[in-house]
Structure formats: structure tokens, C-alpha cells
Coordinates of C-alpha atoms and ligand atoms in Angstrom, one line a residue:
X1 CA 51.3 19.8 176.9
X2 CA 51.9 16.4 178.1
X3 CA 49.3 13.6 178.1
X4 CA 49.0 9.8 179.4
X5 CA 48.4 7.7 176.4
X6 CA 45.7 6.0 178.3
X7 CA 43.8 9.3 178.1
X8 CA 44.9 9.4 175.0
X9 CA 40.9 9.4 173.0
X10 CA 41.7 11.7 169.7
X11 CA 45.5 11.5 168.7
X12 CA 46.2 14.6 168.5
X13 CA 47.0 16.2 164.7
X14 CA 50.1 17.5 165.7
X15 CA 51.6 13.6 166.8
X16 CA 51.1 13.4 162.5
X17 CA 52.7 16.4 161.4
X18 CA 54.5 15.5 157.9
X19 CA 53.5 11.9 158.0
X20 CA 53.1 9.8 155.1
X21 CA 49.6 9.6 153.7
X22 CA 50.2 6.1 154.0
X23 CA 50.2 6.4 158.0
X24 CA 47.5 8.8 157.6
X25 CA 45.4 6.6 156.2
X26 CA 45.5 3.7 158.9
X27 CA 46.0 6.7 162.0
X28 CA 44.3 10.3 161.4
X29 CA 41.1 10.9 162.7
X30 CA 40.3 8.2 165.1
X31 CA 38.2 9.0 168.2
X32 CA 38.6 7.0 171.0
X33 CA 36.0 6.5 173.3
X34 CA 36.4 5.8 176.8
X35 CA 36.3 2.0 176.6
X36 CA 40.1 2.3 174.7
X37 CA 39.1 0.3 171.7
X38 CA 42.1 -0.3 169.1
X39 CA 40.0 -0.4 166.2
X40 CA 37.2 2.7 165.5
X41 CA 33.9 3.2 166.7
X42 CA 30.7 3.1 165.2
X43 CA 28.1 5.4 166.4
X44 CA 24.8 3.9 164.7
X45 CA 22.5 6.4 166.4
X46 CA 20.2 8.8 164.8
X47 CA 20.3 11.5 167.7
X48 CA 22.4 12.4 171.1
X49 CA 21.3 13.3 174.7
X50 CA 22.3 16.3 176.7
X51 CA 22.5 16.5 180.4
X52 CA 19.9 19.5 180.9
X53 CA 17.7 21.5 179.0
X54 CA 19.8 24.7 178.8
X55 CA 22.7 22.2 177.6
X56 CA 20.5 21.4 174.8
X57 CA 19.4 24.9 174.3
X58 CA 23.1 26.0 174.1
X59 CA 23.9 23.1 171.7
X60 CA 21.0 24.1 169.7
X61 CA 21.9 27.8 169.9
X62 CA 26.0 26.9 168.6
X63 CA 27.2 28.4 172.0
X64 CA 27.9 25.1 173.2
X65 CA 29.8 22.0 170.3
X66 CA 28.7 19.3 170.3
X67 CA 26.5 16.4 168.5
X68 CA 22.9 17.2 168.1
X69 CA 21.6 15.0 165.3
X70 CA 23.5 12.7 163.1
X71 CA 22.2 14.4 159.7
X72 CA 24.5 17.0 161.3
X73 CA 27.8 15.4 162.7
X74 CA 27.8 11.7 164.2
X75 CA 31.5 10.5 165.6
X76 CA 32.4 7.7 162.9
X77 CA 31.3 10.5 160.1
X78 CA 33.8 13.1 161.7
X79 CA 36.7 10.4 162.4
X80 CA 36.0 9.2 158.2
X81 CA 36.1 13.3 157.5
X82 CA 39.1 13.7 159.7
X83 CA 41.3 10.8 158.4
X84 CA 40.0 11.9 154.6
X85 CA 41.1 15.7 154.9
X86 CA 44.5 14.6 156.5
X87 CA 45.2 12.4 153.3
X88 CA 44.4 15.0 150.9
X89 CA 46.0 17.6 153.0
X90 CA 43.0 20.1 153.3
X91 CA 41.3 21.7 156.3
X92 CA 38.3 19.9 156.1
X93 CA 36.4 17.1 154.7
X94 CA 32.3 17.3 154.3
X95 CA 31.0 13.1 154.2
X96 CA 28.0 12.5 151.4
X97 CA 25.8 9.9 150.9
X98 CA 27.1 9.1 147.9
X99 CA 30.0 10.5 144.8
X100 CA 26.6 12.0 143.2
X101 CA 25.6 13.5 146.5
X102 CA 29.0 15.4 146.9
X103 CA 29.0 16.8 143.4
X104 CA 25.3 18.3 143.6
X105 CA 26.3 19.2 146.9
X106 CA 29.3 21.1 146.2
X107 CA 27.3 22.9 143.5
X108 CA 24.5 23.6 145.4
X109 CA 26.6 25.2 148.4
X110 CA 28.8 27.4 146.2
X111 CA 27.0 28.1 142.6
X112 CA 23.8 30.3 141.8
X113 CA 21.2 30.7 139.2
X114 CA 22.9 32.6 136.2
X115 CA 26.4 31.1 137.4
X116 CA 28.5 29.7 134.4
X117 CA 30.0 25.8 134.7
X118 CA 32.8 24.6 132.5
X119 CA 33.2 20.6 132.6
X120 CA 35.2 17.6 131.1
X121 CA 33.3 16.2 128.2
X122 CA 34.4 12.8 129.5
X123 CA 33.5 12.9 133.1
X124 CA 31.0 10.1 134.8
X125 CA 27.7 10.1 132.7
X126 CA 25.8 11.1 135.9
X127 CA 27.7 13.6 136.6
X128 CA 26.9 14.9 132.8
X129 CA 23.4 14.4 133.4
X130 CA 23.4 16.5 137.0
X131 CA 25.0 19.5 134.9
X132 CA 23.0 19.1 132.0
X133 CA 19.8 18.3 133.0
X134 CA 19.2 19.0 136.8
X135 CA 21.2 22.5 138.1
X136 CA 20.5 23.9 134.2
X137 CA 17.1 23.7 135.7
X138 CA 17.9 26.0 138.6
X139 CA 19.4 28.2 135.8
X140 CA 23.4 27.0 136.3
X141 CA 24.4 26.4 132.6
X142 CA 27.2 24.2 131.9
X143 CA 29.2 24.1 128.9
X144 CA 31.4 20.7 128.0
X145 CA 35.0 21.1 126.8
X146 CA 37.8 18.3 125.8
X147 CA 39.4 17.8 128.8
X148 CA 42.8 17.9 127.6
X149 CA 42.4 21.0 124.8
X150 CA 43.4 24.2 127.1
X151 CA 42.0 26.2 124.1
X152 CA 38.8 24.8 124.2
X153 CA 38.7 26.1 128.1
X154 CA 39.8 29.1 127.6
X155 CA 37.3 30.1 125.0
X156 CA 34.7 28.7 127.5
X157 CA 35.0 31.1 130.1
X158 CA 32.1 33.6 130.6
X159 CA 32.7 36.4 133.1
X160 CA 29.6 34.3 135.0
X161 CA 31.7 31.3 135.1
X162 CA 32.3 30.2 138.8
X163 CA 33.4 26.8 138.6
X164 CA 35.9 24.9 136.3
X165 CA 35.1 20.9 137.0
X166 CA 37.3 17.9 136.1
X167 CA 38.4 14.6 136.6
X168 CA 41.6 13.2 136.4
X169 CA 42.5 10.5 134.9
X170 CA 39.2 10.5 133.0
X171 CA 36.8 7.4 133.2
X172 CA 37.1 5.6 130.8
X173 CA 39.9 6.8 128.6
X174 CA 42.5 7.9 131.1
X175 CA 42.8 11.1 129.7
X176 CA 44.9 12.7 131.9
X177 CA 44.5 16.9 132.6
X178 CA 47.0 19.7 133.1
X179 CA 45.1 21.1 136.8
X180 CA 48.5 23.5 137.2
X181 CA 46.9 24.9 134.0
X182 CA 43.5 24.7 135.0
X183 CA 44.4 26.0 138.1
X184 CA 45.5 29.4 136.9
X185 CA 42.9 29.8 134.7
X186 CA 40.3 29.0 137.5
X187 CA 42.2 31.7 140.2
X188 CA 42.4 34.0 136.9
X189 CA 38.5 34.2 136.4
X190 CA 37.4 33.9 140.2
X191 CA 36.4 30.2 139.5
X192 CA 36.4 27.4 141.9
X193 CA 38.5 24.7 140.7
X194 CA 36.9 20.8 141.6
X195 CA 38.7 17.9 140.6
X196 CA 36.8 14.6 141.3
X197 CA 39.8 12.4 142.4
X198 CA 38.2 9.3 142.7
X199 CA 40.4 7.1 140.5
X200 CA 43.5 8.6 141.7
X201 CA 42.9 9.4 145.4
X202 CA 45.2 11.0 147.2
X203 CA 47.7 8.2 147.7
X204 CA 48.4 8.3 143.6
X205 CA 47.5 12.4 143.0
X206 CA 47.2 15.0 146.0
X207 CA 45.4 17.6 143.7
X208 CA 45.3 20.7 146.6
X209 CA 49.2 20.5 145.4
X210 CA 48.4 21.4 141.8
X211 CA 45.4 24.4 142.8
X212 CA 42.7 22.6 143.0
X213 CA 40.3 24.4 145.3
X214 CA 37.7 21.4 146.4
X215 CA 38.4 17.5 145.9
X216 CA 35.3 15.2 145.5
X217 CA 34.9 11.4 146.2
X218 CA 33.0 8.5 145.5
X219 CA 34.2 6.4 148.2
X220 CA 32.3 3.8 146.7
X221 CA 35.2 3.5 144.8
X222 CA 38.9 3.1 145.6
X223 CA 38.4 4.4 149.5
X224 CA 36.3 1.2 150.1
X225 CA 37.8 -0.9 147.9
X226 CA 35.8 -3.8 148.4
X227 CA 32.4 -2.7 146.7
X228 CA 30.1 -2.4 149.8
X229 CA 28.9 0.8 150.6
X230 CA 28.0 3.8 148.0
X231 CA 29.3 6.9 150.0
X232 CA 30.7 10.4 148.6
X233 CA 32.9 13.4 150.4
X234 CA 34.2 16.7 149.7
X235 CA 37.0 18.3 150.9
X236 CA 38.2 22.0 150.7
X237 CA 39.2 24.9 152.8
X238 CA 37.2 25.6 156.3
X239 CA 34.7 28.5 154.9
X240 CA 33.8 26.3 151.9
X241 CA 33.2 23.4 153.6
X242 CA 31.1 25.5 156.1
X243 CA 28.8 25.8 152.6
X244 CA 28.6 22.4 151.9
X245 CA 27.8 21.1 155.3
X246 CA 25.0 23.6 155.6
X247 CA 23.9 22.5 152.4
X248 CA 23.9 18.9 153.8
X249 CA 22.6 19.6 157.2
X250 CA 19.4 21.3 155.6
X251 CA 18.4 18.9 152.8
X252 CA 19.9 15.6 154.3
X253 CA 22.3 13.4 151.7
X254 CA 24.7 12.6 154.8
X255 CA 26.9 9.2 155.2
X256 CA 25.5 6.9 157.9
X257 CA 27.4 6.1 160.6
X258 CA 28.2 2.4 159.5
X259 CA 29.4 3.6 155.8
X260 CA 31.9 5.9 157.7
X261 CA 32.7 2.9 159.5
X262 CA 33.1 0.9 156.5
X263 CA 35.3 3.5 154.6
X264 CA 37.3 4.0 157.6
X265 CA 38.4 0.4 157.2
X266 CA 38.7 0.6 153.8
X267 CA 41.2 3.5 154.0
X268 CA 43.4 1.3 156.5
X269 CA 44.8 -0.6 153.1
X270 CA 44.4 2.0 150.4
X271 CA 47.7 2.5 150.2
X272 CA 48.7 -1.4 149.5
X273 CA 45.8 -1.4 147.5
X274 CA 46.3 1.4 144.7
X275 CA 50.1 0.2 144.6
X276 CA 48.9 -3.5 143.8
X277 CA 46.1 -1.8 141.1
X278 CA 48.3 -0.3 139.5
X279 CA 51.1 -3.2 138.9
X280 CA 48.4 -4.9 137.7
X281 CA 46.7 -2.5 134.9
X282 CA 50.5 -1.7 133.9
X283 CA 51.2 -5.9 133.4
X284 CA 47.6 -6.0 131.7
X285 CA 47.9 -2.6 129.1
X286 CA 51.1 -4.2 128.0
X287 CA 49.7 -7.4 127.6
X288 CA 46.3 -6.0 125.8
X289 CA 48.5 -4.0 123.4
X290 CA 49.7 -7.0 122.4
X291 CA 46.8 -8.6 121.2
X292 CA 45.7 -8.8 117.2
X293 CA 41.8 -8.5 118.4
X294 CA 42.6 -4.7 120.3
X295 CA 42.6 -1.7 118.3
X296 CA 43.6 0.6 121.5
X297 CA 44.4 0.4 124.7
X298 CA 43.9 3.6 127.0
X299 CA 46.0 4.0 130.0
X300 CA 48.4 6.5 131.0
X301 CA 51.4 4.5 132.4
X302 CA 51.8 3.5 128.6
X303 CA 54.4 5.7 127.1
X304 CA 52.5 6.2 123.7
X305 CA 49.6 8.2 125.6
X306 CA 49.4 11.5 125.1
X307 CA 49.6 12.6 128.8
X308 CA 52.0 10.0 129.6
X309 CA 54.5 12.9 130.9
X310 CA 52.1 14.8 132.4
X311 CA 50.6 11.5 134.4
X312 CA 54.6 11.0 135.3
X313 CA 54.3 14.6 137.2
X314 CA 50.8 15.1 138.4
X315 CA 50.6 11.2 139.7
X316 CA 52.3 8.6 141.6
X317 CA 50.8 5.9 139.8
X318 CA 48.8 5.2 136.8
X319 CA 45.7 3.9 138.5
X320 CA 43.9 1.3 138.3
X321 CA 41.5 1.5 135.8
X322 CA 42.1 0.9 131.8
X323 CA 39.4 0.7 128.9
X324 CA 40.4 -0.4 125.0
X325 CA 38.6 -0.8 121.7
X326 CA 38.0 -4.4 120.0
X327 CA 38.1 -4.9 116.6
X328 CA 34.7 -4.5 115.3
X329 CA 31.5 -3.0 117.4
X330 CA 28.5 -3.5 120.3
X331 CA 28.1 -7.1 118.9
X332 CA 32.3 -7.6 119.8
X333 CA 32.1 -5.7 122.9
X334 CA 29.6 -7.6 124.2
X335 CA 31.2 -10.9 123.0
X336 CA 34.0 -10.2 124.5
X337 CA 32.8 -9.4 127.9
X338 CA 30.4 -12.4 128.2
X339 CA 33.1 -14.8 127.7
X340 CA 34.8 -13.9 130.5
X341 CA 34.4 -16.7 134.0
X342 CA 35.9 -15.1 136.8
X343 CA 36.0 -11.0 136.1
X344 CA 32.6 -9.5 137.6
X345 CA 30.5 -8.1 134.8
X346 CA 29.7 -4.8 136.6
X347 CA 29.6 -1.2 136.1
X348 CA 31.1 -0.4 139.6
X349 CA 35.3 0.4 139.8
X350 CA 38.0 0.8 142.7
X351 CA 37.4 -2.7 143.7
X352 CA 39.8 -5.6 144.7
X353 CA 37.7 -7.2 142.5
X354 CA 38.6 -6.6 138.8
X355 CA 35.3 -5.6 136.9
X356 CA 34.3 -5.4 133.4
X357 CA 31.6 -2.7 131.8
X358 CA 30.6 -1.9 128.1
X359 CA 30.7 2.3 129.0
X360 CA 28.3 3.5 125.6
X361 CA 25.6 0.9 127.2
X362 CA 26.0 1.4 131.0
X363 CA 27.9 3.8 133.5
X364 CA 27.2 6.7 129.8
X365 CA 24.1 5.1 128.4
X366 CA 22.2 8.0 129.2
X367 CA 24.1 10.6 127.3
X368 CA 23.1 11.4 123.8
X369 CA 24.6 9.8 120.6
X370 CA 26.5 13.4 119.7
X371 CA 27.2 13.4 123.4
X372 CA 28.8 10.0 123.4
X373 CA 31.2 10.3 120.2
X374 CA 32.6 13.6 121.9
X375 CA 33.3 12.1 124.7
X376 CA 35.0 9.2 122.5
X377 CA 32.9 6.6 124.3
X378 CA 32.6 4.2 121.3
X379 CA 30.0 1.0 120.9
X380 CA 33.5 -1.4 120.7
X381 CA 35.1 0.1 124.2
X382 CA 35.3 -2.0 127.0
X383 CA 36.9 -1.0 130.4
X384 CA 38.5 -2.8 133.1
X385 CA 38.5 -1.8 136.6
X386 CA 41.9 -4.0 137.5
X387 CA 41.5 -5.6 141.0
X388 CA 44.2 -7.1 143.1
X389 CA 43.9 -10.9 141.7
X390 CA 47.2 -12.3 140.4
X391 CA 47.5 -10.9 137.2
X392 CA 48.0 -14.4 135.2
X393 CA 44.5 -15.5 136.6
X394 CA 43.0 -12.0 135.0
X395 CA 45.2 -12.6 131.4
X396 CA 43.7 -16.5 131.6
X397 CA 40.3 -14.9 132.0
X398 CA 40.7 -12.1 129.5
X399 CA 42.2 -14.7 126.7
X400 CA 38.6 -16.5 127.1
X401 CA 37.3 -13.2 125.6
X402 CA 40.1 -13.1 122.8
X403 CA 38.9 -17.2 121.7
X404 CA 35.5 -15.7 121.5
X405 CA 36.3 -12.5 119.4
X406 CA 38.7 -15.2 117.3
X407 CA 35.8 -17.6 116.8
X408 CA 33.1 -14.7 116.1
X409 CA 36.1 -13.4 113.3
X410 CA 36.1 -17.2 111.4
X411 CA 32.1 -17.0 111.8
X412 CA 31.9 -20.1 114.0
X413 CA 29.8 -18.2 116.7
Ligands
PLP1 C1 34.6 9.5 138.7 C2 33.3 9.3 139.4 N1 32.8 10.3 140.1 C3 31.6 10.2 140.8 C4 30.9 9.0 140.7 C5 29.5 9.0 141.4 O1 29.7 8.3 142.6 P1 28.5 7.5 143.4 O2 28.2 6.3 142.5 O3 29.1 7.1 144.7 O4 27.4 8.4 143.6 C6 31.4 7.9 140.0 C7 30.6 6.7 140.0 O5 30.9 5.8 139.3 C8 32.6 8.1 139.3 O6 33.1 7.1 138.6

């Protein structure tokens, strides 16, 4: 079929066959409305209008598609979901209110009570505390294995066990898992596999490539970029994602219309962006190993971590974020972090802005002490969400924390 390119409202999938994610991210999706705008739309309306009553009736009945209600579908939502699926490579992408809201989602849609959950010790605290506290309420038990041990995940398995759940590279310690591994092991029990790709995305690690059956978001991460909306989407194969969105439609933690907005603009540079993260947190590791006052630094692109290799095949980068252990404890930690000027003392990551956070006292403050030294997350651990400043700015910065640790050390603080 032909068309005029000034009728030309949804560009068609087909016009991006085998493109680049990096063209996906600043093309797919977009619905043009009649007005021809360049840039995307934003719908900010709660419901939409039909032109009778049996039009409504039919929408209503699902004789007729269409948008009804925008805790249902809403334009900017579908053009975020559309340009999100095409950069993962899946059929279909379901748009949360938040990261938190696509996990319990996700788990909600597909798991029931007596259903067996095997997950990363290290992932996101919350995400500990949904498995552990909330769905084992609802009778979905969750056991918590080393992400990297492939014994430990074998033994796990239960014949109820219906979903394995990971991320990759771990927050904080860059742990880095084997998901062709994972994979099998999933497809080999009739598990669904979920990797949470958040510090990746899909312009460093295309997970559905590995086996992974679902991909989760916070796109309050990397796919904004620029720390300004909390948002959360999950992408998977058409009759899964049929699951989640019913989940969503009945109890309501969908993306408003001006988030979608927002993340579409923020996937416009995400490719620019991860490439310039990840120079930088490669300058910085090197530089950190370097210094008297580190213990360790964690971050895959260095070639003494474990999973270096493996990050070399899974990934296309090393990512962005990087945590490492002062000498000493809390009290050094928290030295450290204070005397820093221009770095943002925050918990959030994926922003252009580089950000520093104690974990054991923030973002997995809420697990318990056992829970905590599994999970390696040690009172002298500090992590760095590397932004896109010029990386001698963030050393300058950073060496401000060193003087401090130095002065603490001769007991002039
Ligand atoms: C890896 C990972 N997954 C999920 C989440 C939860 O996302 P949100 O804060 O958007 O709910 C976070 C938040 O920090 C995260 O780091």
C-alpha cells in the first residue's frame, strides 16, 4: 500500500523493520494527530467522547477499538508502550505508574496463591519487601538465592515455582547474571522468566534475546533520564500482556498521560545518554580503584569482576551505575558522602545527574540485618549513579570526600 506522508499519522512498523534501537528510540510509536505536529502529543484527558450511544455501547462491549477511559488506554501511554516494545523487541509493552507498580503488577497478572517465586537476594529493597512481605500475604512465597550461584537456583525450584525474577546488573554491586542459564532453567520448570532491566535498558542488554519471558522498568530511571517523573512498564508477549493490562485496567496503577509524555522525550536521547554513562563510570572505577581510602570497587566493565566476561556478552555496555566500600564503616560512608559539593545526595539513579546514596541506610534500609549481609549490602558501601557531567568535575568532587576520609584517618575531624 502506498500512502501520502501528509496522511502519514502513525508511521507505520513496517517503515522500521531492522532499525537500530537507537532510531527506535527517537521514531517508533508516535501517533500523529491531524494537526501534523513534529514532536508527540499529549492527551491529558481523563475520558473520550463517542459520536452516538450505540458507538459507545460497541466501544464498551470490545466490538468496536477504541479509547474509552484513560485508566484503560490514552494516546501518549500507547505511543510510550509502542516506542518501549519496539526497543526491547517484544509484542507489547503494558505502561505502570511506577517500577513498583510493574513488578506487583506483573505478579499479580500471572502468579496465584500457592505459586512458588525464586528471586535475586540483591534486587531493589522494595522489590524484596513486595515478595516478602506483601504477595506472601496472598500466599505467593518467595525464596531469595545469590544471583550469580546457578546451584543455589537450581535447588530452589519447587514444582509450584512459576516465576524465576532477576535483575541484571544488580543494584548496587553490579553483579552480573547468566539469563541464557536462567532461561533454560525457567522454560525447564514452566516458570516465567522476568528480568528487571532498568539499569541496562535495552540500548546496553536486549534481554528477550537471552529467554527472558517479561522485561520490567522503572522509567524513573535511565528512560527519563532527567529525574522527573516516577513511571514503570512491562513488556512481554501479546497474551501476557493481555494479563497485565487487565490487571491494571481493574485496580488502576496506570502512567498519566504527561509521564508518557515525559518518557517519550526522555527515550529521544537514551541512546547518547547510556553511551556517555557509561564512559564515565568506566573513567571513574579506574580512578576509585586507585585510591588508598577504597577497599572495592564494584563494576563490571572492570576486568577483575567476576562476571566481567559474561557482562562482555550479555551487554553492550557496563552501565552506569557503580558502588565501592571505604575503609572503615557507617561513620566513613557517611563522611564521605557529605563532603561532596556538587554530586546530589539522593537515592534515585539513571539520571544525567550523577547521585550518591549510602544503600544499608536508604534505597535497602528496610531489609533485615541477616537480609542485608546476604545481599552484601555493607554499612561502608557507597554507590554512585554516574551522570553525564565531565568526568574531571565528578573526580574534583569525589576527591573532596577522599580529604575528608584522610582527615577523619589522622583524627582531625
Ligand atoms: C532496579 C529497580 N527496579 C525497580 C525499581 C522501582 O521503581 P520505582 O521507584 O519507579 O517504583 C527501582 C527503584 O529504584 C530499581 O532501582
Amino acid at each position: 500500500m502506498t500512502y501520502r506522508r501528509e496522511e502519514h499519522v502513525l508511521i507505520p512498523e513496517s517503515d522500521l523493520e531492522g532499525m537500530s534501537v537507537d532510531t527506535l528510540a527517537v521514531r517508533a510509536g508516535q501517533i500523529r494527530t491531524g494537526q501534523l505536529e513534529h514532536s508527540d502529543a499529549i492527551f491529558p484527558t481523563s475520558s473520550f467522547v463517542y459520536g452516538s450511544a450505540a458507538q459507545a455501547a460497541a466501544r464498551f462491549g470490545g466490538e468496536e477499538p477504541g479509547n474509552i477511559y484513560s485508566r484503560f488506554t490514552n494516546p501518549t501511554v500507547q505511543a510510550f508502550e509502542a516506542r518501549i516494545a519496539a526497543m526491547e523487541g517484544g509484542e507489547r509493552a503494558v505502561a505502570t505508574s511506577s517500577g513498583m507498580a510493574a513488578i506487583l503488577a506483573t505478579c499479580m497478572a500471572l502468579l496465584k496463591a500457592g505459586d512458588h517465586v525464586i528471586c535475586s537476594r540483591g534486587v531493589f529493597g522494595t522489590t524484596n519487601v513486595l515478595f516478602q512481605k506483601y504477595l506472601a500475604k496472598f500466599g505467593v512465597e518467595t525464596t531469595f538465592v545469590g544471583l550469580t550461584d546457578m546451584e543455589q537456583w537450581r535447588r530452589a525450584v519447587r514444582p509450584e515455582t512459576r516465576m524465576i525474577f532477576i535483575e541484571t546488573p544488580s543494584n548496587p554491586l553490579c553483579e552480573v547474571a547468566d539469563m541464557g542459564a536462567l532461561a533454560e532453567l525457567s522454560r525447564a520448570n514452566d516458570a516465567f522468566f522476568v528480568v528487571d532491566n532498568c539499569f541496562c535498558t535495552p540500548v546496553l542488554q536486549r534481554p528477550f534475546e537471552h529467554g527472558a519471558d517479561i522485561i520490567i522498568h522503572s522509567a524513573t530511571k535511565y528512560l527519563d533520564g532527567q529525574g522527573r517523573c516516577v513511571g514503570g512498564v512491562v513488556v512481554g508477549p501479546n497474551n501476557l500482556m493481555e494479563e497485565v493490562y487487565g490487571f491494571l485496567r481493574s485496580a488502576g496503577p496506570t502512567m498519566s498521560p504527561f509521564n508518557a509524555w515525559v518518557f517519550l522525550k526522555g527515550l529521544e536521547t537514551l541512546p547518547i545518554r547510556m553511551r556517555a554513562h557509561c564512559d564515565n563510570a568506566l573513567e571513574l572505577a579506574k580512578w576509585l580503584e586507585g585510591q588508598g581510602a577504597v577497599d572495592r570497587v564494584f563494576y563490571a566493565g572492570l576486568p577483575d569482576h567476576p562476571q566481567h566476561g559474561l557482562a562482555k556478552r550479555q551487554q553492550s555496555g557496563f552501565g552506569g551505575v557503580l558502588s565501592f566500600t571505604v575503609k572503615g564503616g557507617r561513620e566513613q560512608a557517611w563522611a564521605f558522602i557529605d563532603a561532596t559539593r556538587m554530586i546530589s545526595i539522593t537515592a534515585n539513579l539513571g539520571d544525567v545527574k550523577t547521585t550518591i546514596t549510602h544503600p544499608a541506610t536508604t534505597t535497602h534500609g528496610r531489609l533485615s540485618p541477616e537480609d542485608k549481609e546476604q545481599a552484601g549490602i555493607t554499612e561502608n558501601l557507597v554507590r554512585i549513579s554516574v551522570g553525564i557531567e565531565a568526568v574531571e568535575d565528578l573526580k574534583t568532587d569525589l576527591q573532596r570526600g577522599f580529604e575528608a576520609l584522610e582527615n577523619y584517618r589522622q583524627g582531625t575531624v
